[in-house]
Short mmCIF file of C-alpha atoms in Angstrom, two decimals:
data_model
loop_
_atom_site.label_atom_id
_atom_site.label_comp_id
_atom_site.label_asym_id
_atom_site.label_seq_id
_atom_site.Cartn_x
_atom_site.Cartn_y
_atom_site.Cartn_z
CA MET D 1 -40.67 177.35 -82.42
CA ASN D 2 -38.92 177.47 -85.79
CA ILE D 3 -39.58 174.72 -88.30
CA MET D 4 -37.51 173.48 -91.18
CA GLN D 5 -37.95 175.37 -94.41
CA LYS D 6 -40.10 173.32 -96.80
CA ILE D 7 -39.83 173.04 -100.55
CA LYS D 8 -43.17 174.17 -101.96
CA VAL D 9 -44.20 171.97 -104.89
CA LEU D 10 -46.78 172.87 -107.51
CA TYR D 11 -48.58 169.84 -108.97
CA ILE D 12 -50.04 170.67 -112.42
CA THR D 13 -52.78 168.42 -113.78
CA ASP D 14 -54.65 168.55 -117.10
CA ASN D 15 -57.83 166.67 -116.13
CA ASN D 16 -60.24 166.28 -113.26
CA ASP D 17 -58.74 163.03 -112.05
CA SER D 18 -57.48 163.71 -108.52
CA GLU D 19 -56.79 160.10 -107.53
CA TYR D 20 -53.03 160.18 -108.14
CA PRO D 21 -52.40 163.68 -106.69
CA ASP D 22 -54.47 162.74 -103.63
CA LEU D 23 -52.49 159.53 -103.24
CA LEU D 24 -49.24 161.46 -103.51
CA MET D 25 -50.23 164.12 -100.96
CA ASN D 26 -51.72 161.65 -98.50
CA TYR D 27 -48.58 159.56 -98.57
CA LEU D 28 -46.42 162.66 -98.12
CA ASN D 29 -48.26 163.49 -94.89
CA VAL D 30 -47.14 160.23 -93.27
CA SER D 31 -43.72 159.88 -94.89
CA GLU D 32 -40.26 160.98 -93.75
CA TYR D 33 -40.47 163.81 -96.31
CA ARG D 34 -43.39 165.61 -94.66
CA ASN D 35 -41.08 168.18 -93.01
CA ARG D 36 -39.25 168.91 -96.23
CA LEU D 37 -42.02 169.17 -98.87
CA SER D 38 -45.49 170.61 -99.30
CA ILE D 39 -47.65 170.05 -102.41
CA GLU D 40 -50.35 172.25 -103.92
CA GLN D 41 -52.47 171.07 -106.88
CA VAL D 42 -53.30 173.47 -109.74
CA ASP D 43 -55.25 172.93 -112.97
CA ALA D 44 -53.20 173.45 -116.13
CA LYS D 45 -55.94 175.74 -117.54
CA LEU D 46 -55.14 178.29 -114.84
CA ILE D 47 -51.40 178.08 -114.97
CA ASN D 48 -50.66 180.74 -117.58
CA SER D 49 -52.59 183.49 -115.84
CA GLU D 50 -51.57 182.65 -112.29
CA MET D 51 -48.03 181.32 -112.55
CA ASP D 52 -46.33 184.66 -111.96
CA SER D 53 -48.11 185.11 -108.63
CA LEU D 54 -47.64 181.58 -107.33
CA ASP D 55 -44.83 181.15 -104.85
CA TYR D 56 -43.60 177.75 -105.97
CA ILE D 57 -40.12 176.25 -105.72
CA ALA D 58 -40.54 173.01 -107.66
CA VAL D 59 -43.07 171.76 -110.22
CA LEU D 60 -44.51 168.30 -110.86
CA THR D 61 -46.54 168.18 -114.00
CA GLU D 62 -48.52 165.65 -116.03
CA VAL D 63 -48.54 168.18 -118.89
CA ASP D 64 -45.66 168.45 -121.34
CA PRO D 65 -43.58 171.35 -119.93
CA THR D 66 -43.08 172.77 -123.43
CA LEU D 67 -46.82 173.54 -123.53
CA LEU D 68 -46.68 175.57 -120.32
CA GLU D 69 -45.54 179.15 -120.06
CA LEU D 70 -43.20 178.68 -117.15
CA ASN D 71 -40.63 181.28 -116.14
CA ASN D 72 -38.19 178.65 -114.95
CA LYS D 73 -38.26 175.22 -116.57
CA ASP D 74 -35.16 174.00 -114.74
CA ASN D 75 -37.22 173.20 -111.67
CA VAL D 76 -39.81 171.04 -113.49
CA LEU D 77 -40.25 167.29 -113.18
CA TYR D 78 -42.40 165.79 -115.94
CA LEU D 79 -44.42 162.79 -114.74
CA THR D 80 -44.57 160.26 -117.56
CA GLU D 81 -46.70 157.16 -118.04
CA SER D 82 -43.67 155.16 -119.14
CA ALA D 83 -40.00 155.12 -118.22
CA SER D 84 -37.91 157.83 -119.85
CA VAL D 85 -34.22 158.68 -120.08
CA GLU D 86 -34.87 162.42 -120.18
CA SER D 87 -33.12 164.16 -117.28
CA ASN D 88 -36.21 165.98 -116.01
CA SER D 89 -38.66 163.17 -116.64
CA ILE D 90 -39.71 160.73 -113.98
CA PHE D 91 -41.79 157.56 -114.19
CA LYS D 92 -45.12 158.20 -112.52
CA TYR D 93 -45.80 154.66 -111.32
CA GLN D 94 -42.87 153.92 -109.06
CA PRO D 95 -42.42 154.08 -105.27
CA LEU D 96 -43.54 157.53 -104.17
CA ASP D 97 -40.41 157.97 -102.07
CA GLN D 98 -38.43 158.02 -105.31
CA ILE D 99 -40.53 160.90 -106.62
CA PHE D 100 -40.01 162.88 -103.42
CA LYS D 101 -36.30 162.17 -103.60
CA ALA D 102 -36.19 163.43 -107.20
CA ILE D 103 -37.81 166.70 -106.10
CA LEU D 104 -35.21 167.13 -103.38
CA ASN D 105 -32.40 166.37 -105.80
CA LEU D 106 -33.50 169.28 -107.98
CA TYR D 107 -32.66 171.66 -105.16
CA TYR D 108 -29.61 170.04 -103.66
CA ASP D 109 -26.14 171.03 -104.70
CA ASP D 110 -23.43 168.47 -105.39
CA LYS D 111 -23.02 167.83 -101.66
CA GLY D 112 -26.69 167.14 -101.10
CA LYS D 113 -27.79 170.35 -99.39
CA LEU D 114 -30.50 172.85 -100.15
CA LEU D 115 -29.47 175.80 -102.26
CA SER D 116 -29.17 179.03 -100.33
CA THR D 117 -32.20 181.25 -99.82
CA ASN D 118 -32.77 184.75 -98.52
CA ASP D 119 -34.56 183.72 -95.34
CA ARG D 120 -31.92 181.46 -93.82
CA LYS D 121 -31.50 181.17 -90.08
CA SER D 122 -28.08 182.09 -88.72
CA THR D 123 -26.74 179.19 -86.64
CA SER D 124 -24.06 180.15 -84.11
CA ILE D 125 -21.56 177.36 -83.42
CA ILE D 126 -20.26 177.38 -79.84
CA SER D 127 -17.80 174.68 -78.87
CA PHE D 128 -16.48 173.43 -75.55
CA THR D 129 -13.03 171.90 -75.21
CA SER D 130 -10.36 171.12 -72.65
CA ALA D 131 -6.79 169.85 -72.65
CA ASN D 132 -7.57 166.99 -70.30
CA GLY D 133 -10.52 165.03 -68.97
CA GLY D 134 -12.33 165.65 -65.73
CA THR D 135 -12.78 169.41 -66.11
CA GLY D 136 -16.59 169.33 -66.16
CA LYS D 137 -16.71 170.31 -69.82
CA THR D 138 -19.83 168.26 -70.57
CA VAL D 139 -21.92 169.55 -67.67
CA LEU D 140 -20.96 173.15 -68.51
CA SER D 141 -21.80 172.73 -72.20
CA LEU D 142 -25.18 171.19 -71.34
CA ASN D 143 -25.95 173.86 -68.77
CA PHE D 144 -25.28 176.49 -71.42
CA ALA D 145 -27.47 174.62 -73.93
CA LYS D 146 -30.24 174.37 -71.32
CA PHE D 147 -29.98 178.09 -70.57
CA LEU D 148 -30.30 179.06 -74.25
CA ALA D 149 -33.20 176.65 -74.81
CA SER D 150 -35.02 178.06 -71.78
CA HIS D 151 -35.10 181.42 -73.58
CA SER D 152 -37.00 180.03 -76.59
CA LEU D 153 -33.91 179.49 -78.70
CA LYS D 154 -33.58 176.33 -80.80
CA VAL D 155 -30.49 174.44 -79.67
CA LEU D 156 -28.79 171.29 -80.95
CA TYR D 157 -26.23 169.62 -78.69
CA LEU D 158 -23.59 167.50 -80.43
CA SER D 159 -21.16 165.28 -78.52
CA LEU D 160 -18.01 164.28 -80.40
CA GLU D 161 -16.34 162.66 -77.40
CA ARG D 162 -14.88 159.20 -77.73
CA LEU D 163 -16.26 158.32 -74.30
CA THR D 164 -19.60 160.07 -74.23
CA SER D 165 -21.16 161.05 -70.92
CA TYR D 166 -24.09 163.17 -72.13
CA ASN D 167 -26.48 160.21 -71.83
CA SER D 168 -26.42 160.51 -68.01
CA TYR D 169 -27.72 164.09 -68.36
CA LEU D 170 -30.18 163.97 -71.27
CA VAL D 171 -33.33 161.90 -71.63
CA GLY D 172 -34.76 161.06 -75.05
CA GLU D 173 -36.90 158.47 -76.79
CA LYS D 174 -34.55 157.17 -79.49
CA GLU D 175 -31.98 154.42 -79.14
CA LYS D 176 -28.32 155.33 -79.49
CA SER D 177 -26.86 154.28 -82.82
CA SER D 178 -23.91 154.63 -85.17
CA GLU D 179 -26.02 155.76 -88.12
CA LEU D 180 -24.51 159.24 -88.08
CA TYR D 181 -21.07 157.70 -88.52
CA TYR D 182 -22.35 155.52 -91.37
CA TYR D 183 -23.78 158.44 -93.36
CA LEU D 184 -20.68 160.57 -92.82
CA LYS D 185 -18.35 157.82 -93.95
CA ASP D 186 -20.29 155.93 -96.61
CA ASP D 187 -23.32 157.89 -97.76
CA PRO D 188 -22.83 161.66 -97.21
CA LEU D 189 -25.29 162.58 -99.97
CA ARG D 190 -28.14 161.20 -97.86
CA LEU D 191 -27.02 162.89 -94.66
CA PHE D 192 -29.19 165.96 -95.18
CA ASN D 193 -32.31 163.81 -95.56
CA LYS D 194 -31.49 161.42 -92.74
CA LEU D 195 -30.14 163.79 -90.09
CA PRO D 196 -33.57 165.04 -88.88
CA GLN D 197 -34.55 161.41 -88.24
CA LEU D 198 -31.46 160.89 -86.08
CA ILE D 199 -32.14 163.88 -83.84
CA ASP D 200 -33.81 163.27 -80.48
CA THR D 201 -35.24 165.81 -78.00
CA ASP D 202 -35.05 166.10 -74.24
CA LYS D 203 -38.57 167.41 -73.84
CA GLU D 204 -38.10 168.72 -70.32
CA LEU D 205 -34.94 170.67 -71.13
CA LYS D 206 -36.01 171.47 -74.74
CA ILE D 207 -32.57 170.46 -76.02
CA ASP D 208 -32.22 168.57 -79.30
CA PHE D 209 -29.35 166.08 -79.48
CA ILE D 210 -28.05 163.21 -81.59
CA PRO D 211 -27.98 159.97 -79.56
CA THR D 212 -24.77 158.60 -81.00
CA ASN D 213 -23.15 155.34 -79.98
CA LEU D 214 -19.75 155.65 -81.63
CA GLU D 215 -16.87 153.30 -81.00
CA LEU D 216 -13.45 154.75 -80.15
CA ASP D 217 -12.07 153.73 -83.54
CA GLU D 218 -15.00 155.36 -85.33
CA VAL D 219 -14.44 158.74 -83.70
CA LYS D 220 -10.69 158.50 -84.32
CA SER D 221 -11.30 157.77 -88.01
CA LEU D 222 -13.38 160.91 -88.61
CA THR D 223 -11.54 163.37 -90.83
CA LYS D 224 -11.72 167.12 -91.30
CA LEU D 225 -13.83 166.56 -94.40
CA HIS D 226 -16.31 164.45 -92.43
CA LEU D 227 -16.55 167.16 -89.80
CA GLU D 228 -16.99 169.88 -92.40
CA GLU D 229 -19.79 167.86 -94.00
CA LEU D 230 -21.55 167.36 -90.66
CA LEU D 231 -21.37 170.99 -89.54
CA LYS D 232 -22.50 172.33 -92.91
CA THR D 233 -25.39 169.90 -92.98
CA ILE D 234 -26.58 170.96 -89.52
CA VAL D 235 -26.39 174.63 -90.48
CA ASP D 236 -28.20 173.93 -93.76
CA LEU D 237 -31.11 172.36 -91.90
CA ASN D 238 -32.00 175.99 -91.27
CA GLU D 239 -33.58 175.13 -87.94
CA TYR D 240 -31.17 175.92 -85.11
CA ASP D 241 -30.16 179.16 -83.47
CA PHE D 242 -27.24 177.47 -81.72
CA LEU D 243 -25.13 174.37 -82.24
CA ILE D 244 -23.32 173.42 -79.02
CA ILE D 245 -20.39 171.04 -79.62
CA ASP D 246 -18.84 169.01 -76.81
CA MET D 247 -15.38 168.16 -78.16
CA ASP D 248 -13.13 165.24 -77.37
CA SER D 249 -10.22 166.28 -75.16
CA GLU D 250 -7.73 163.95 -76.87
CA ASN D 251 -8.41 164.26 -80.61
CA ASN D 252 -6.31 167.29 -81.49
CA MET D 253 -7.04 167.10 -85.22
CA LEU D 254 -10.81 167.31 -84.73
CA ARG D 255 -10.46 169.91 -81.99
CA GLU D 256 -8.42 172.14 -84.26
CA GLU D 257 -10.99 171.84 -87.06
CA ILE D 258 -13.99 172.43 -84.78
CA MET D 259 -12.38 175.46 -83.17
CA SER D 260 -11.59 176.95 -86.57
CA ARG D 261 -15.26 176.61 -87.57
CA SER D 262 -16.77 177.84 -84.30
CA HIS D 263 -17.98 181.35 -83.64
CA GLU D 264 -17.04 181.09 -79.96
CA VAL D 265 -14.96 178.58 -77.99
CA PHE D 266 -15.08 177.83 -74.27
CA TRP D 267 -11.84 176.22 -73.09
CA ILE D 268 -12.45 174.62 -69.70
CA LEU D 269 -9.66 174.21 -67.13
CA ASN D 270 -9.39 172.88 -63.60
CA PRO D 271 -7.66 175.21 -61.11
CA ASP D 272 -4.54 173.04 -60.99
CA GLU D 273 -1.10 173.20 -62.54
CA THR D 274 -1.57 170.11 -64.71
CA SER D 275 -4.62 171.56 -66.46
CA PHE D 276 -2.86 174.89 -67.07
CA MET D 277 0.32 173.19 -68.25
CA LYS D 278 -1.45 170.96 -70.79
CA THR D 279 -3.52 173.87 -72.07
CA HIS D 280 -0.47 176.10 -72.44
CA PHE D 281 1.41 173.34 -74.27
CA LEU D 282 -1.39 172.98 -76.83
CA ILE D 283 -2.13 176.63 -77.52
CA ASP D 284 1.58 177.37 -77.84
CA THR D 285 1.73 175.30 -81.05
CA GLU D 286 1.50 177.09 -84.37
CA GLU D 287 -1.85 175.50 -85.29
CA TYR D 288 -3.60 176.64 -82.12
CA LYS D 289 -1.89 180.04 -81.99
CA LYS D 290 -3.53 180.94 -85.28
CA ILE D 291 -6.95 179.85 -84.01
CA VAL D 292 -6.63 181.62 -80.66
CA GLU D 293 -5.57 184.81 -82.43
CA LYS D 294 -8.51 184.73 -84.85
CA LYS D 295 -11.26 183.27 -82.70
CA MET D 296 -12.95 184.24 -79.50
CA VAL D 297 -11.47 181.62 -77.15
CA HIS D 298 -12.66 182.00 -73.55
CA PHE D 299 -10.72 180.26 -70.81
CA ILE D 300 -13.04 179.18 -68.02
CA ILE D 301 -11.85 177.94 -64.62
CA ASN D 302 -14.24 175.28 -63.34
CA ASN D 303 -14.33 173.72 -59.87
CA TYR D 304 -12.88 176.93 -58.44
CA GLY D 305 -12.27 176.78 -54.70
CA GLY D 306 -11.16 180.33 -54.02
CA SER D 307 -7.50 180.14 -55.02
CA ILE D 308 -5.18 178.87 -57.78
CA PHE D 309 -1.60 177.59 -57.57
CA SER D 310 1.01 180.31 -57.08
CA ASN D 311 2.82 180.27 -60.45
CA LYS D 312 -0.25 180.36 -62.72
CA SER D 313 1.03 183.60 -64.30
CA ASN D 314 3.84 181.59 -65.96
CA PHE D 315 1.30 180.04 -68.32
CA GLU D 316 0.00 183.33 -69.77
CA LEU D 317 -3.65 182.35 -69.64
CA SER D 318 -6.32 184.92 -68.83
CA PRO D 319 -9.45 183.26 -67.41
CA LYS D 320 -12.69 184.90 -68.52
CA ALA D 321 -14.86 183.41 -65.76
CA TYR D 322 -14.65 181.27 -62.64
CA ILE D 323 -17.24 178.59 -61.89
CA ASP D 324 -17.20 177.70 -58.21
CA HIS D 325 -16.83 174.15 -56.98
CA GLN D 326 -20.31 172.74 -56.33
CA SER D 327 -19.96 170.80 -53.08
CA GLY D 328 -23.64 169.81 -53.14
CA TRP D 329 -23.16 167.97 -56.44
CA GLN D 330 -21.36 165.10 -54.72
CA ASN D 331 -24.66 163.67 -53.49
CA ILE D 332 -26.82 164.04 -56.61
CA ASN D 333 -26.84 162.39 -60.05
CA ASP D 334 -25.85 164.09 -63.31
CA ARG D 335 -29.43 164.74 -64.37
CA GLU D 336 -30.15 166.56 -61.12
CA LYS D 337 -27.05 168.71 -61.61
CA LEU D 338 -28.42 169.88 -64.91
CA LEU D 339 -31.98 170.43 -63.72
CA GLY D 340 -31.00 172.19 -60.52
CA ASP D 341 -28.58 174.79 -61.85
CA SER D 342 -29.80 178.26 -62.88
CA LYS D 343 -26.57 180.30 -62.85
CA ILE D 344 -23.88 178.65 -64.96
CA GLY D 345 -25.59 179.52 -68.24
CA ILE D 346 -25.82 183.19 -67.30
CA LYS D 347 -22.16 183.23 -66.28
CA LEU D 348 -21.05 181.78 -69.59
CA LEU D 349 -23.31 184.04 -71.64
CA LYS D 350 -21.67 187.10 -70.07
CA CYS D 351 -18.41 185.97 -71.69
CA LEU D 352 -20.00 186.42 -75.12
CA PRO D 353 -20.68 190.11 -75.73
CA LYS D 354 -21.68 189.43 -79.35
CA ILE D 355 -24.64 187.34 -78.23
CA SER D 356 -27.64 189.04 -76.69
CA ILE D 357 -30.90 187.34 -75.79
CA GLY D 358 -32.54 190.24 -74.01
CA LEU D 359 -31.63 189.34 -70.44
CA GLU D 360 -31.92 191.87 -67.68
CA GLU D 361 -28.70 192.37 -65.75
CA ASP D 362 -28.53 190.46 -62.49
CA GLU D 363 -28.26 192.61 -59.44
CA HIS D 364 -25.53 190.37 -58.08
CA GLU D 365 -22.49 189.78 -60.26
CA GLY D 366 -20.74 187.37 -57.88
CA ARG D 367 -19.21 184.11 -58.96
CA VAL D 368 -21.43 181.15 -59.69
#
């Protein structure tokens, strides 16, 4: 399991009093910052000879920084006994959360994210969309997420539907809320800090997800800038191998933006003329033509019953895979559909030649 990259903090003291450093470190271990920071205490007498070999990212010091031979003084916070207006000084006796926040601010850019490092995880964004409802987009996206997670890959599932249905498939411990919407709209600088607290986990399926409870008007009011902020923040968490996005089938503005930022797109259709007609109408517009030409868009026929209407060739769509109609699903709940399937994920993965997770080829290549 991969963990979030932590900021390693060096705490420099000039006396033998360990009460304050101990208080700081003990509080860190039970605070919301414990997954973002780690603190190591060092005596100022040793700092000159050892500083070059210490792998630190930020420095807290009770010693005047001008008296220390530090290679980089831009990452130093000077703990003072009284309030100061100096930019890199911070009052020692204030809520400890404020000190942790100041450390994070040193290494956030103007949008509140960690500066880039050389050991970043590459997060692949794979989105699922459709031109109309009722195509089974959600169950396919979750089956693919489950398949990836079952192969020890870290997966975050994100539903941006106006009428969410993922909650009938996933089981978590956190209550659904609109906090994600609040931070995107009103407090984006705190989103990086708060997002890990909003993420829940389906422990059985090993899928992380954000239990959102967004109103229709809230989803409709999200802009391209909000979406860009959210996707960049998730990637900058540096934790996930895959981000699976379940898109809304009616919000064309968000769909266009998500598709343009995805590495791969699954476009789900039913095997009927209406589904093909609506899809063709959308991708024939200039905005979608550009995306389809540049991106790997995979048309998937779901609920396939062995044949498609006679004039499907008029719509110039080339399906990449066919997912058979699951007659047995009529008598089971959504959770059981997700737990019981073992083939849909493999079928979808075979549409993505750029992604390899070391699977052996199945002996039988038949339809799912």
